[in-house]
Short mmCIF file of C-alpha atoms in Angstrom, two decimals:
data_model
loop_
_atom_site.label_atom_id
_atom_site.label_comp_id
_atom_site.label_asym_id
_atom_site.label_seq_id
_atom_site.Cartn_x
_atom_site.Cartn_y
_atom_site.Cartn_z
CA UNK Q 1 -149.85 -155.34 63.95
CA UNK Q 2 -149.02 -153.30 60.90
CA UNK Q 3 -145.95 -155.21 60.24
CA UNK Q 4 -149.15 -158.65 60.22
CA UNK Q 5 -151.36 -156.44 58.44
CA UNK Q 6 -148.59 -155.85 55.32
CA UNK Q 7 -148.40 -159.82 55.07
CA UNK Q 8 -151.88 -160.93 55.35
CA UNK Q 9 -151.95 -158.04 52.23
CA UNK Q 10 -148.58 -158.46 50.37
CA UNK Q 11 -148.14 -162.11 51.39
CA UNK Q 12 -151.54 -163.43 51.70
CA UNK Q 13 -154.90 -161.85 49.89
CA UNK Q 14 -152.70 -160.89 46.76
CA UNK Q 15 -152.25 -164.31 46.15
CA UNK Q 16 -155.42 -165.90 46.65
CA UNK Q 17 -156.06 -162.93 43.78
CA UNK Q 18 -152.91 -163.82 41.96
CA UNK Q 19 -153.84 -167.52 41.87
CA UNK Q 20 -157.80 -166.78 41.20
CA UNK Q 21 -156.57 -165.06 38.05
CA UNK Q 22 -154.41 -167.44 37.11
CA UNK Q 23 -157.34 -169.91 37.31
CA UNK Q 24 -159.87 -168.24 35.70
CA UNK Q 25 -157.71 -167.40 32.66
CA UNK Q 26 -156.64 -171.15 32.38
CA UNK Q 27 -160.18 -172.33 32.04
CA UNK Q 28 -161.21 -169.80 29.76
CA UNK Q 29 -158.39 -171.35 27.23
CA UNK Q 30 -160.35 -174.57 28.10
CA UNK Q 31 -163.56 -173.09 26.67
CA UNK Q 32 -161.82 -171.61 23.76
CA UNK Q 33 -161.07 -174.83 23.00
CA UNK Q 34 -164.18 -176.50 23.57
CA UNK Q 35 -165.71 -173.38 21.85
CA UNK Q 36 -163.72 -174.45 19.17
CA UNK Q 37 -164.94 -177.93 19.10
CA UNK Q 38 -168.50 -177.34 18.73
CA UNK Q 39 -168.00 -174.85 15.93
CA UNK Q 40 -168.31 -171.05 17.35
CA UNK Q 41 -165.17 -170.35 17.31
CA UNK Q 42 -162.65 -170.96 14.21
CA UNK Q 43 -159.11 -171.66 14.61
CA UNK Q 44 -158.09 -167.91 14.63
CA UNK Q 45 -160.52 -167.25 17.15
CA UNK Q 46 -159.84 -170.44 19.43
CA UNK Q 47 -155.67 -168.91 18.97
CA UNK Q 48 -156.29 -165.12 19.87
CA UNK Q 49 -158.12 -166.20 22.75
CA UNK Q 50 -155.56 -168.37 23.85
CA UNK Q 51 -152.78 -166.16 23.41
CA UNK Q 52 -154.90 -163.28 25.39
CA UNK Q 53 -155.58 -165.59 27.77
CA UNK Q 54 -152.04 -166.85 28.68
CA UNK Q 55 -150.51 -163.72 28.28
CA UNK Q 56 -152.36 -162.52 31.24
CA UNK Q 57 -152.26 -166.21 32.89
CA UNK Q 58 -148.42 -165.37 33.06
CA UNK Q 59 -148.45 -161.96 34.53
CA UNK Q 60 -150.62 -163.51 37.39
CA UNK Q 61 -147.64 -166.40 37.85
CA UNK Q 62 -144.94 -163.84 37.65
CA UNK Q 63 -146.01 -161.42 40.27
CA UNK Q 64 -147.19 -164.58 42.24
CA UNK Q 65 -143.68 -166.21 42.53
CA UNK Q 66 -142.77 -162.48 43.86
CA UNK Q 67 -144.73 -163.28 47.21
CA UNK Q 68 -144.50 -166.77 48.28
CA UNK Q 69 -145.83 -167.21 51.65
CA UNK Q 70 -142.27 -170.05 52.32
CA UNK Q 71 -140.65 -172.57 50.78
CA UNK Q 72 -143.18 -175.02 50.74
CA UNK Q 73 -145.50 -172.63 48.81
CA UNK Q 74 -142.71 -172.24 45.93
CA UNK Q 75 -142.22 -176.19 46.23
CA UNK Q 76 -146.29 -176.16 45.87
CA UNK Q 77 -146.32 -173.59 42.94
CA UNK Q 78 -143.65 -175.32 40.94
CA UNK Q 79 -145.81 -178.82 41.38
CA UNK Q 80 -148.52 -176.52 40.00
CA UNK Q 81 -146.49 -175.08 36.96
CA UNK Q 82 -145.19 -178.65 36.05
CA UNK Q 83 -149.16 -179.76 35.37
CA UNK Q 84 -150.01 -177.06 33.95
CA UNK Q 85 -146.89 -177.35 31.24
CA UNK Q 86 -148.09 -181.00 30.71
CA UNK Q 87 -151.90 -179.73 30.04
CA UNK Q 88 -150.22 -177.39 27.48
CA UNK Q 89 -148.36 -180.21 26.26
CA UNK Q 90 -152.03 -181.83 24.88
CA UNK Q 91 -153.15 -177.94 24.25
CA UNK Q 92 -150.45 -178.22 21.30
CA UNK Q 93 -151.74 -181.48 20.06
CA UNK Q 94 -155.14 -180.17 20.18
CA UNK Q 95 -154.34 -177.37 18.25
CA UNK Q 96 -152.17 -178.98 15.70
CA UNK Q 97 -155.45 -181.61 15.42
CA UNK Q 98 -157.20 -178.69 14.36
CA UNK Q 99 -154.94 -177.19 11.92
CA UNK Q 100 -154.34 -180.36 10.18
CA UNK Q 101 -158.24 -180.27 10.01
CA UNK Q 102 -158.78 -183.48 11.78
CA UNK Q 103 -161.78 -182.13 14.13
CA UNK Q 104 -162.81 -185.51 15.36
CA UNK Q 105 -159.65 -186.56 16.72
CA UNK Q 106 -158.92 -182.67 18.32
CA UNK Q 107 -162.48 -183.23 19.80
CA UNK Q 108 -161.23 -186.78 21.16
CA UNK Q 109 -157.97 -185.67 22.37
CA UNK Q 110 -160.08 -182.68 24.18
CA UNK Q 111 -162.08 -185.45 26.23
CA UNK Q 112 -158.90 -187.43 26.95
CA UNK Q 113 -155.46 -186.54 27.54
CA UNK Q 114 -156.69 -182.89 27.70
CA UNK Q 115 -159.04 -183.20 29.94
CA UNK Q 116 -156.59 -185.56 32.16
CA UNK Q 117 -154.11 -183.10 32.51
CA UNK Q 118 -155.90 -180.37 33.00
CA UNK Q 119 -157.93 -181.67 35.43
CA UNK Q 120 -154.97 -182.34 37.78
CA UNK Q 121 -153.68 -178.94 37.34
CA UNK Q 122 -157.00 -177.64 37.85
CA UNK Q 123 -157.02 -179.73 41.50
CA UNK Q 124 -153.48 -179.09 42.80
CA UNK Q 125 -154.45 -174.80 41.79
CA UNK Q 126 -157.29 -175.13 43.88
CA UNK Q 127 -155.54 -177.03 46.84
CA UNK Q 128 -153.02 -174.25 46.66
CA UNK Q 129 -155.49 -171.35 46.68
CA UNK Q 130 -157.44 -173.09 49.60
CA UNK Q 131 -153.68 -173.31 51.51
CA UNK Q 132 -153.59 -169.79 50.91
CA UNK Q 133 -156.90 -169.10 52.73
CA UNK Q 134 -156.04 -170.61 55.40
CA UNK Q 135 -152.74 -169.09 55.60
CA UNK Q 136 -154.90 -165.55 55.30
CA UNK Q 137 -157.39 -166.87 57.56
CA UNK Q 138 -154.42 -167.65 60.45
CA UNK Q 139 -152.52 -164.03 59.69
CA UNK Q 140 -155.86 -162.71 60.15
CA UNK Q 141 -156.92 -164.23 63.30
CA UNK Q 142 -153.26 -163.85 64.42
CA UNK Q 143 -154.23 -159.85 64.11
CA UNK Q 144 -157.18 -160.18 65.76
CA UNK Q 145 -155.59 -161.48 68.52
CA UNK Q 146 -153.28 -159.04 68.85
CA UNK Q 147 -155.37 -155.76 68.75
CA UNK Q 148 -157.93 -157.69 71.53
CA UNK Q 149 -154.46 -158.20 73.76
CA UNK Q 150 -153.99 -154.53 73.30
CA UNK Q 151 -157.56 -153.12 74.01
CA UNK Q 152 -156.85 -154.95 77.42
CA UNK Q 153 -153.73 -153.44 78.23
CA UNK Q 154 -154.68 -149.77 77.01
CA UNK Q 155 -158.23 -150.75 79.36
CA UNK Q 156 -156.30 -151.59 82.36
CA UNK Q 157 -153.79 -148.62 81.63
CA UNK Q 158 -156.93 -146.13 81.70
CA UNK Q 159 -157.71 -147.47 84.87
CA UNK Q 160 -154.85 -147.97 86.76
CA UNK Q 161 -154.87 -143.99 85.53
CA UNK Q 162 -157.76 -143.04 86.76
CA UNK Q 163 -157.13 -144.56 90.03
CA UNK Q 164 -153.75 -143.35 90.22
CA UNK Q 165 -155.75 -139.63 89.53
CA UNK Q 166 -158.01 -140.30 92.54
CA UNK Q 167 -155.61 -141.46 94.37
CA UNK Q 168 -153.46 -138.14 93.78
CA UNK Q 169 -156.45 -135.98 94.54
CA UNK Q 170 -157.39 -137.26 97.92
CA UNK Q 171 -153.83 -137.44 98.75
CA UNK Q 172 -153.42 -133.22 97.21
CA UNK Q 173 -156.69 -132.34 99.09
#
């Protein structure tokens, strides 16, 4: 059980949180950049923010490739990685749009190819972080399992026991 236990931790919850993180920084570059297409932010702003934001975006992928559930979880992750390079691909147009100062077209380009490509990153993160609640979800009931097989056995232990103490002190008496 505490060998289960360590997974559904190590192997499991940390990288639902891993993955969450990674998600949540992601679109909050996304709303720098629509923050910087309706005006509040300016192009330093929209940059800092982006650089904050996938600085810590890449800690979260680091330590997640650290506990891959199997091999079809790195195959997975990579898949995920590969849209989210091609979403940053169209973040570097977006932001060269706005440096060359052509606003309408970096607004454009954020409701087209942007949005395209982040959109299917955004879907195959989400499919991954649901795979990984299941997997939790299965290590979890798998422990459940477990600890209700060995309530039984420690039950019937204390009364085979007993019995075997009754049995002892009618046969002593």
């Amino acid at each position: 059980i505490d060998q289960r236990d360590t997974m559904l931790y190590e192997k499991a919850t940390v990288d639902i949180v891993d993955l969450s993180t990674f998600n949540d920084r992601m679109n909050t570059i996304i709303s720098a950049v629509d923050k910087r297409v309706i005006g509040i932010f300016d192009d330093k702003a929209m940059n800092d923010a982006i650089a904050r934001n996938s600085a810590d975006a890449a800690k979260a992928v680091e330590h997640y490739k650290t506990t891959y559930l199997d091999a079809q979880d790195k195959t997975d992750f990579e898949s995920v990685l590969a849209k989210r390079d091609a979403g940053r691909a169209e973040l570097v147009r977006i932001i060269d749009l706005f440096a060359k100062g052509e606003l309408e077209g970096a607004a454009a380009h954020r409701k087209g190819a942007f949005e395209a490509k982040f959109g299917e990153f955004t879907a195959s993160l989400v499919s991954l972080i649901e795979k990984n609640e299941e997997a939790a979800k299965k290590i979890s009931d798998g422990n459940t399992a477990i600890a209700k097989s060995v309530i039984w056995i420690m039950s019937i232990a204390v009364v085979l026991g007993v019995a075997l103490a009754v049995a002892l002190g009618f046969f002593l008496t």
